[in-house]
PDB file of C-alpha atoms and ligand atoms in Angstrom:
ATOM      1  CA  MET A   1     -78.610 -57.482  66.335  1.00 97.00           C
ATOM      2  CA  VAL A   2     -77.672 -54.685  68.358  1.00 98.00           C
ATOM      3  CA  GLU A   3     -74.693 -55.183  69.970  1.00 97.00           C
ATOM      4  CA  ASP A   4     -71.631 -52.896  70.413  1.00 96.00           C
ATOM      5  CA  GLU A   5     -68.848 -55.775  70.654  1.00 94.00           C
ATOM      6  CA  GLN A   6     -68.263 -55.675  67.150  1.00 94.00           C
ATOM      7  CA  ARG A   7     -66.320 -58.709  66.566  1.00 93.00           C
ATOM      8  CA  LEU A   8     -69.260 -60.550  68.675  1.00 94.00           C
ATOM      9  CA  ALA A   9     -71.552 -58.876  66.341  1.00 96.00           C
ATOM     10  CA  LYS A  10     -69.599 -60.250  63.367  1.00 94.00           C
ATOM     11  CA  MET A  11     -68.894 -63.602  64.400  1.00 93.00           C
ATOM     12  CA  VAL A  12     -72.799 -64.038  65.207  1.00 95.00           C
ATOM     13  CA  ALA A  13     -73.974 -62.422  61.768  1.00 95.00           C
ATOM     14  CA  ALA A  14     -71.700 -64.512  59.928  1.00 94.00           C
ATOM     15  CA  GLY A  15     -72.504 -67.536  61.681  1.00 93.00           C
ATOM     16  CA  LEU A  16     -76.207 -66.944  61.345  1.00 93.00           C
ATOM     17  CA  THR A  17     -75.960 -65.565  57.460  1.00 91.00           C
ATOM     18  CA  ALA A  18     -74.417 -69.358  56.994  1.00 88.00           C
ATOM     19  CA  GLU A  19     -77.370 -70.835  58.286  1.00 86.00           C
ATOM     20  CA  GLY A  20     -79.624 -68.811  55.792  1.00 85.00           C
ATOM     21  CA  TYR A  21     -80.425 -66.043  58.081  1.00 90.00           C
ATOM     22  CA  ALA A  22     -80.272 -62.108  56.679  1.00 90.00           C
ATOM     23  CA  VAL A  23     -78.637 -60.074  59.409  1.00 94.00           C
ATOM     24  CA  ASP A  24     -78.474 -56.707  60.039  1.00 94.00           C
ATOM     25  CA  LEU A  25     -76.240 -55.332  62.791  1.00 96.00           C
ATOM     26  CA  ALA A  26     -76.412 -52.026  64.772  1.00 97.00           C
ATOM     27  CA  HIS A  27     -73.832 -51.191  67.355  1.00 97.00           C
ATOM     28  CA  ASP A  28     -75.635 -48.540  69.655  1.00 97.00           C
ATOM     29  CA  GLY A  29     -79.269 -48.455  71.203  1.00 97.00           C
ATOM     30  CA  ARG A  30     -80.358 -45.773  68.908  1.00 97.00           C
ATOM     31  CA  THR A  31     -79.363 -47.291  65.610  1.00 97.00           C
ATOM     32  CA  GLY A  32     -81.229 -50.773  66.814  1.00 97.00           C
ATOM     33  CA  LEU A  33     -84.330 -48.855  67.604  1.00 97.00           C
ATOM     34  CA  SER A  34     -84.499 -46.992  64.535  1.00 96.00           C
ATOM     35  CA  LYS A  35     -84.129 -50.371  62.247  1.00 95.00           C
ATOM     36  CA  ALA A  36     -86.324 -52.460  64.368  1.00 95.00           C
ATOM     37  CA  ARG A  37     -89.218 -49.468  63.384  1.00 93.00           C
ATOM     38  CA  ILE A  38     -88.523 -49.789  60.001  1.00 88.00           C
ATOM     39  CA  GLY A  39     -87.198 -53.113  59.347  1.00 79.00           C
ATOM     40  CA  ASP A  40     -89.584 -56.067  58.882  1.00 80.00           C
ATOM     41  CA  TYR A  41     -87.424 -58.623  61.082  1.00 90.00           C
ATOM     42  CA  ASP A  42     -88.408 -62.231  62.688  1.00 90.00           C
ATOM     43  CA  ALA A  43     -86.114 -61.630  65.598  1.00 95.00           C
ATOM     44  CA  ILE A  44     -84.306 -58.914  67.619  1.00 96.00           C
ATOM     45  CA  ILE A  45     -81.225 -60.027  69.409  1.00 97.00           C
ATOM     46  CA  LEU A  46     -80.717 -57.422  71.621  1.00 96.00           C
ATOM     47  CA  ASP A  47     -77.363 -56.472  73.927  1.00 95.00           C
ATOM     48  CA  ILE A  48     -78.426 -54.625  77.116  1.00 91.00           C
ATOM     49  CA  MET A  49     -75.207 -52.757  77.658  1.00 90.00           C
ATOM     50  CA  LEU A  50     -75.236 -50.256  74.313  1.00 94.00           C
ATOM     51  CA  PRO A  51     -73.931 -46.919  73.808  1.00 95.00           C
ATOM     52  CA  SER A  52     -76.477 -44.516  73.265  1.00 94.00           C
ATOM     53  CA  MET A  53     -79.710 -46.002  74.646  1.00 95.00           C
ATOM     54  CA  ASN A  54     -79.466 -49.247  76.330  1.00 93.00           C
ATOM     55  CA  GLY A  55     -81.405 -52.913  75.696  1.00 93.00           C
ATOM     56  CA  TYR A  56     -83.836 -52.196  78.363  1.00 91.00           C
ATOM     57  CA  GLN A  57     -84.821 -48.850  76.852  1.00 93.00           C
ATOM     58  CA  VAL A  58     -84.686 -50.178  73.243  1.00 96.00           C
ATOM     59  CA  CYS A  59     -86.917 -52.803  74.066  1.00 94.00           C
ATOM     60  CA  ALA A  60     -89.769 -50.707  75.974  1.00 93.00           C
ATOM     61  CA  THR A  61     -89.713 -48.471  73.280  1.00 95.00           C
ATOM     62  CA  LEU A  62     -90.321 -50.840  70.719  1.00 94.00           C
ATOM     63  CA  ARG A  63     -93.139 -52.543  72.847  1.00 91.00           C
ATOM     64  CA  GLN A  64     -94.627 -49.152  73.454  1.00 90.00           C
ATOM     65  CA  GLU A  65     -95.118 -48.500  69.972  1.00 90.00           C
ATOM     66  CA  GLY A  66     -96.864 -51.670  69.603  1.00 87.00           C
ATOM     67  CA  ILE A  67     -93.746 -53.674  67.461  1.00 88.00           C
ATOM     68  CA  ALA A  68     -94.385 -56.972  68.978  1.00 87.00           C
ATOM     69  CA  THR A  69     -91.099 -58.504  67.539  1.00 91.00           C
ATOM     70  CA  PRO A  70     -89.808 -61.216  69.295  1.00 93.00           C
ATOM     71  CA  ILE A  71     -86.756 -60.230  71.225  1.00 94.00           C
ATOM     72  CA  LEU A  72     -83.576 -62.592  72.601  1.00 94.00           C
ATOM     73  CA  MET A  73     -81.785 -60.177  75.256  1.00 92.00           C
ATOM     74  CA  LEU A  74     -77.865 -60.581  76.023  1.00 91.00           C
ATOM     75  CA  THR A  75     -77.330 -60.471  79.740  1.00 84.00           C
ATOM     76  CA  ALA A  76     -73.859 -60.138  81.285  1.00 76.00           C
ATOM     77  CA  LYS A  77     -72.723 -62.768  83.567  1.00 61.00           C
ATOM     78  CA  ASP A  78     -72.097 -60.629  86.592  1.00 61.00           C
ATOM     79  CA  GLY A  79     -76.060 -60.619  87.053  1.00 59.00           C
ATOM     80  CA  GLU A  80     -75.459 -56.870  87.248  1.00 57.00           C
ATOM     81  CA  TYR A  81     -78.915 -56.637  85.268  1.00 59.00           C
ATOM     82  CA  ASP A  82     -81.457 -58.683  85.957  1.00 61.00           C
ATOM     83  CA  GLU A  83     -83.928 -60.591  83.985  1.00 62.00           C
ATOM     84  CA  ALA A  84     -86.941 -59.465  86.090  1.00 63.00           C
ATOM     85  CA  GLU A  85     -86.283 -56.062  84.706  1.00 68.00           C
ATOM     86  CA  GLY A  86     -85.530 -57.586  81.056  1.00 64.00           C
ATOM     87  CA  LEU A  87     -89.143 -59.419  81.385  1.00 66.00           C
ATOM     88  CA  ASP A  88     -90.822 -56.168  82.308  1.00 73.00           C
ATOM     89  CA  THR A  89     -89.707 -54.283  79.534  1.00 80.00           C
ATOM     90  CA  GLY A  90     -91.302 -57.041  77.177  1.00 84.00           C
ATOM     91  CA  ALA A  91     -88.324 -59.235  75.938  1.00 88.00           C
ATOM     92  CA  ASP A  92     -88.997 -62.695  75.183  1.00 89.00           C
ATOM     93  CA  ASP A  93     -86.465 -64.393  76.477  1.00 87.00           C
ATOM     94  CA  PHE A  94     -82.860 -64.177  77.826  1.00 87.00           C
ATOM     95  CA  LEU A  95     -79.066 -65.733  77.064  1.00 88.00           C
ATOM     96  CA  THR A  96     -76.398 -64.930  79.523  1.00 86.00           C
ATOM     97  CA  LYS A  97     -72.800 -64.083  77.746  1.00 86.00           C
ATOM     98  CA  PRO A  98     -70.755 -65.837  77.015  1.00 86.00           C
ATOM     99  CA  PHE A  99     -72.811 -67.990  75.056  1.00 88.00           C
ATOM    100  CA  SER A 100     -72.272 -70.951  72.683  1.00 88.00           C
ATOM    101  CA  PHE A 101     -73.529 -70.042  68.920  1.00 90.00           C
ATOM    102  CA  VAL A 102     -75.268 -73.154  69.020  1.00 88.00           C
ATOM    103  CA  VAL A 103     -77.086 -72.131  72.038  1.00 90.00           C
ATOM    104  CA  LEU A 104     -77.792 -68.832  70.430  1.00 93.00           C
ATOM    105  CA  GLN A 105     -79.234 -70.539  67.231  1.00 91.00           C
ATOM    106  CA  ALA A 106     -81.621 -73.382  69.228  1.00 90.00           C
ATOM    107  CA  ARG A 107     -83.147 -69.985  71.829  1.00 91.00           C
ATOM    108  CA  LEU A 108     -83.532 -67.827  68.517  1.00 92.00           C
ATOM    109  CA  ARG A 109     -85.215 -70.535  66.206  1.00 88.00           C
ATOM    110  CA  ALA A 110     -87.548 -71.591  69.563  1.00 88.00           C
ATOM    111  CA  MET A 111     -88.210 -67.996  70.117  1.00 88.00           C
ATOM    112  CA  MET A 112     -89.580 -67.623  66.402  1.00 85.00           C
ATOM    113  CA  ARG A 113     -91.011 -70.732  66.437  1.00 80.00           C
ATOM    114  CA  ARG A 114     -93.019 -69.496  69.568  1.00 78.00           C
ATOM    115  CA  GLY A 115     -93.577 -66.194  67.833  1.00 69.00           C
ATOM    116  CA  ARG A 116     -95.213 -68.197  64.962  1.00 59.00           C
ATOM    117  CA  SER A 117     -97.526 -70.049  66.520  1.00 53.00           C
ATOM    118  CA  ALA A 118     -98.591 -67.247  68.573  1.00 51.00           C
ATOM    119  CA  ALA A 119     -99.966 -66.253  64.933  1.00 49.00           C
ATOM    120  CA  ALA A 120    -101.743 -69.344  64.575  1.00 49.00           C
ATOM    121  CA  ALA A 121     -99.411 -70.187  61.210  1.00 54.00           C
ATOM    122  CA  PRO A 122     -98.830 -74.120  60.920  1.00 58.00           C
ATOM    123  CA  THR A 123     -95.640 -76.014  62.223  1.00 73.00           C
ATOM    124  CA  VAL A 124     -95.624 -77.198  58.920  1.00 86.00           C
ATOM    125  CA  TRP A 125     -97.113 -75.480  55.620  1.00 89.00           C
ATOM    126  CA  ARG A 126     -98.868 -78.119  53.166  1.00 91.00           C
ATOM    127  CA  PHE A 127     -99.778 -76.827  49.697  1.00 94.00           C
ATOM    128  CA  GLY A 128    -101.180 -79.974  47.911  1.00 93.00           C
ATOM    129  CA  ASP A 129     -97.982 -82.571  48.021  1.00 95.00           C
ATOM    130  CA  LEU A 130     -95.377 -79.508  48.612  1.00 96.00           C
ATOM    131  CA  THR A 131     -94.685 -79.300  52.136  1.00 95.00           C
ATOM    132  CA  VAL A 132     -92.244 -76.455  53.596  1.00 94.00           C
ATOM    133  CA  ASP A 133     -91.143 -77.238  57.488  1.00 90.00           C
ATOM    134  CA  PRO A 134     -89.453 -73.798  58.752  1.00 83.00           C
ATOM    135  CA  ALA A 135     -88.529 -75.422  61.973  1.00 77.00           C
ATOM    136  CA  THR A 136     -86.361 -78.069  60.519  1.00 82.00           C
ATOM    137  CA  ARG A 137     -85.848 -76.276  57.083  1.00 87.00           C
ATOM    138  CA  ALA A 138     -87.123 -79.172  55.010  1.00 92.00           C
ATOM    139  CA  CYS A 139     -89.020 -79.013  52.048  1.00 96.00           C
ATOM    140  CA  ARG A 140     -90.408 -82.215  50.199  1.00 96.00           C
ATOM    141  CA  ARG A 141     -92.755 -82.665  47.355  1.00 96.00           C
ATOM    142  CA  GLY A 142     -94.872 -85.696  47.173  1.00 92.00           C
ATOM    143  CA  GLY A 143     -93.287 -87.111  50.246  1.00 90.00           C
ATOM    144  CA  GLU A 144     -89.847 -86.996  48.447  1.00 94.00           C
ATOM    145  CA  PRO A 145     -87.060 -84.709  50.169  1.00 96.00           C
ATOM    146  CA  VAL A 146     -85.905 -81.639  47.986  1.00 97.00           C
ATOM    147  CA  GLU A 147     -82.432 -80.583  48.444  1.00 96.00           C
ATOM    148  CA  LEU A 148     -82.393 -76.725  48.616  1.00 95.00           C
ATOM    149  CA  THR A 149     -79.478 -73.875  49.480  1.00 92.00           C
ATOM    150  CA  SER A 150     -80.613 -72.244  52.574  1.00 88.00           C
ATOM    151  CA  LYS A 151     -81.041 -69.106  50.177  1.00 90.00           C
ATOM    152  CA  GLU A 152     -83.364 -71.097  48.628  1.00 94.00           C
ATOM    153  CA  PHE A 153     -84.925 -72.357  51.186  1.00 94.00           C
ATOM    154  CA  SER A 154     -85.333 -68.901  52.877  1.00 92.00           C
ATOM    155  CA  VAL A 155     -87.075 -67.501  49.348  1.00 95.00           C
ATOM    156  CA  LEU A 156     -89.343 -70.478  49.408  1.00 96.00           C
ATOM    157  CA  GLU A 157     -90.419 -69.763  53.219  1.00 93.00           C
ATOM    158  CA  TYR A 158     -91.243 -65.891  52.528  1.00 92.00           C
ATOM    159  CA  LEU A 159     -93.449 -67.154  49.523  1.00 95.00           C
ATOM    160  CA  ALA A 160     -94.995 -69.783  51.746  1.00 93.00           C
ATOM    161  CA  SER A 161     -95.526 -67.570  54.443  1.00 89.00           C
ATOM    162  CA  ARG A 162     -97.699 -65.333  52.074  1.00 90.00           C
ATOM    163  CA  ALA A 163     -99.133 -68.211  49.773  1.00 92.00           C
ATOM    164  CA  GLY A 164    -101.981 -67.088  47.358  1.00 92.00           C
ATOM    165  CA  GLU A 165    -100.903 -63.565  47.423  1.00 92.00           C
ATOM    166  CA  VAL A 166     -98.324 -61.919  45.065  1.00 95.00           C
ATOM    167  CA  VAL A 167     -95.172 -61.135  46.930  1.00 95.00           C
ATOM    168  CA  SER A 168     -92.761 -58.622  44.807  1.00 94.00           C
ATOM    169  CA  LYS A 169     -89.137 -58.726  43.877  1.00 92.00           C
ATOM    170  CA  SER A 170     -88.174 -56.108  46.304  1.00 88.00           C
ATOM    171  CA  GLU A 171     -90.404 -57.600  49.122  1.00 88.00           C
ATOM    172  CA  ILE A 172     -88.539 -61.022  48.471  1.00 91.00           C
ATOM    173  CA  LEU A 173     -85.048 -59.146  48.371  1.00 88.00           C
ATOM    174  CA  HIS A 174     -85.907 -57.189  51.589  1.00 82.00           C
ATOM    175  CA  HIS A 175     -86.990 -60.064  53.940  1.00 84.00           C
ATOM    176  CA  VAL A 176     -84.257 -62.680  52.331  1.00 86.00           C
ATOM    177  CA  TRP A 177     -81.036 -60.625  51.901  1.00 84.00           C
ATOM    178  CA  ASP A 178     -79.862 -58.023  54.591  1.00 76.00           C
ATOM    179  CA  PHE A 179     -79.469 -54.109  54.256  1.00 66.00           C
ATOM    180  CA  ALA A 180     -76.182 -54.501  53.155  1.00 66.00           C
ATOM    181  CA  TYR A 181     -76.940 -56.578  49.819  1.00 72.00           C
ATOM    182  CA  ASP A 182     -76.736 -53.624  47.186  1.00 72.00           C
ATOM    183  CA  GLY A 183     -76.886 -55.789  44.154  1.00 75.00           C
ATOM    184  CA  ASP A 184     -79.214 -56.406  41.560  1.00 82.00           C
ATOM    185  CA  VAL A 185     -83.013 -56.928  42.644  1.00 83.00           C
ATOM    186  CA  ASN A 186     -83.440 -59.421  39.556  1.00 86.00           C
ATOM    187  CA  ILE A 187     -80.883 -62.007  41.691  1.00 90.00           C
ATOM    188  CA  VAL A 188     -84.451 -63.044  42.938  1.00 93.00           C
ATOM    189  CA  GLU A 189     -85.048 -64.369  39.501  1.00 94.00           C
ATOM    190  CA  VAL A 190     -82.018 -66.361  39.890  1.00 94.00           C
ATOM    191  CA  TYR A 191     -83.488 -68.042  43.213  1.00 96.00           C
ATOM    192  CA  ILE A 192     -87.087 -68.421  41.785  1.00 97.00           C
ATOM    193  CA  SER A 193     -85.656 -70.180  38.477  1.00 97.00           C
ATOM    194  CA  ASN A 194     -83.533 -72.615  40.893  1.00 97.00           C
ATOM    195  CA  LEU A 195     -86.543 -73.107  43.331  1.00 98.00           C
ATOM    196  CA  ARG A 196     -88.572 -74.168  39.940  1.00 97.00           C
ATOM    197  CA  ARG A 197     -85.920 -76.082  38.761  1.00 97.00           C
ATOM    198  CA  LYS A 198     -85.832 -78.337  41.982  1.00 97.00           C
ATOM    199  CA  ILE A 199     -89.751 -78.341  43.086  1.00 97.00           C
ATOM    200  CA  ASP A 200     -91.556 -78.025  40.337  1.00 97.00           C
ATOM    201  CA  ALA A 201     -89.645 -78.927  36.607  1.00 96.00           C
ATOM    202  CA  PRO A 202     -89.141 -82.732  38.055  1.00 96.00           C
ATOM    203  CA  TYR A 203     -92.810 -83.365  39.092  1.00 95.00           C
ATOM    204  CA  GLN A 204     -94.416 -81.461  35.805  1.00 95.00           C
ATOM    205  CA  ARG A 205     -95.507 -78.654  38.263  1.00 95.00           C
ATOM    206  CA  ALA A 206     -95.550 -75.116  38.301  1.00 96.00           C
ATOM    207  CA  SER A 207     -96.481 -73.794  42.162  1.00 97.00           C
ATOM    208  CA  ILE A 208     -94.476 -70.374  41.369  1.00 97.00           C
ATOM    209  CA  ALA A 209     -96.596 -67.932  39.331  1.00 96.00           C
ATOM    210  CA  THR A 210     -95.101 -65.051  38.046  1.00 96.00           C
ATOM    211  CA  VAL A 211     -97.217 -62.013  37.718  1.00 94.00           C
ATOM    212  CA  ARG A 212     -95.997 -59.997  35.323  1.00 91.00           C
ATOM    213  CA  GLY A 213     -94.882 -56.669  36.529  1.00 89.00           C
ATOM    214  CA  ALA A 214     -96.041 -57.494  39.905  1.00 91.00           C
ATOM    215  CA  GLY A 215     -93.743 -60.142  41.230  1.00 95.00           C
ATOM    216  CA  TYR A 216     -94.374 -64.215  42.223  1.00 97.00           C
ATOM    217  CA  ARG A 217     -97.301 -65.941  43.700  1.00 97.00           C
ATOM    218  CA  LEU A 218     -96.870 -69.450  45.537  1.00 97.00           C
ATOM    219  CA  ALA A 219     -99.775 -71.633  44.469  1.00 96.00           C
ATOM    220  CA  ALA A 220    -102.041 -72.714  48.048  1.00 92.00           C
ATOM    221  CA  ASP A 221    -102.854 -76.027  45.884  1.00 92.00           C
ATOM    222  CA  GLY A 222     -98.724 -76.770  45.129  1.00 90.00           C
ATOM    223  CA  GLY A 223     -99.132 -76.082  41.477  1.00 88.00           C
TER     224      GLY A 223
HETATM  225 CA1   CA B 301     -72.248 -54.353  75.003  1.00 50.84          CA
END
């Protein structure tokens, strides 16, 4: 999220974090641009009025550089800035300030879903009898719902998005936790072990393989 109103930025970040997203904040355009260039983000929430570089310029620069991360632009109510200009720069959606958190979250989710379908990813991932639904953040084994915390789900979702591939601990860490997390990378082990206890052990399955020295792999057949 690129937003110079720090209170608003912190509030949105706290809300999204509670929903299981990993959120990085930038408070000016240039910082936002450089984070967007190096980070592997699912979405960017971008204010228009920003110090150092405005939202239009950030958006246009990212698109010129071929970075296609979905962008939700925050526009002011007075209509001083217009959506047409934002669309020209390559934004995916707009939200007028002030907005409710619930609406922001719905728009963000819809935008990310569209982003995913553009990449031809299925709405619900199926691995044998294991299903992972990113839209509802629900997981099932053999049709039975499996209760996961939002962080556990985020780890599983990331493994699912790359099923059959070896995914390193640091890749999981960078995708699911934010830049501010400076703890031990081994936190990932804790979440993998929780996931195995919930989606595998009760069903005598082994869907998440440990690849020694490399990371983890979710079996495409569900284990
Ligand atoms: Ca602003």
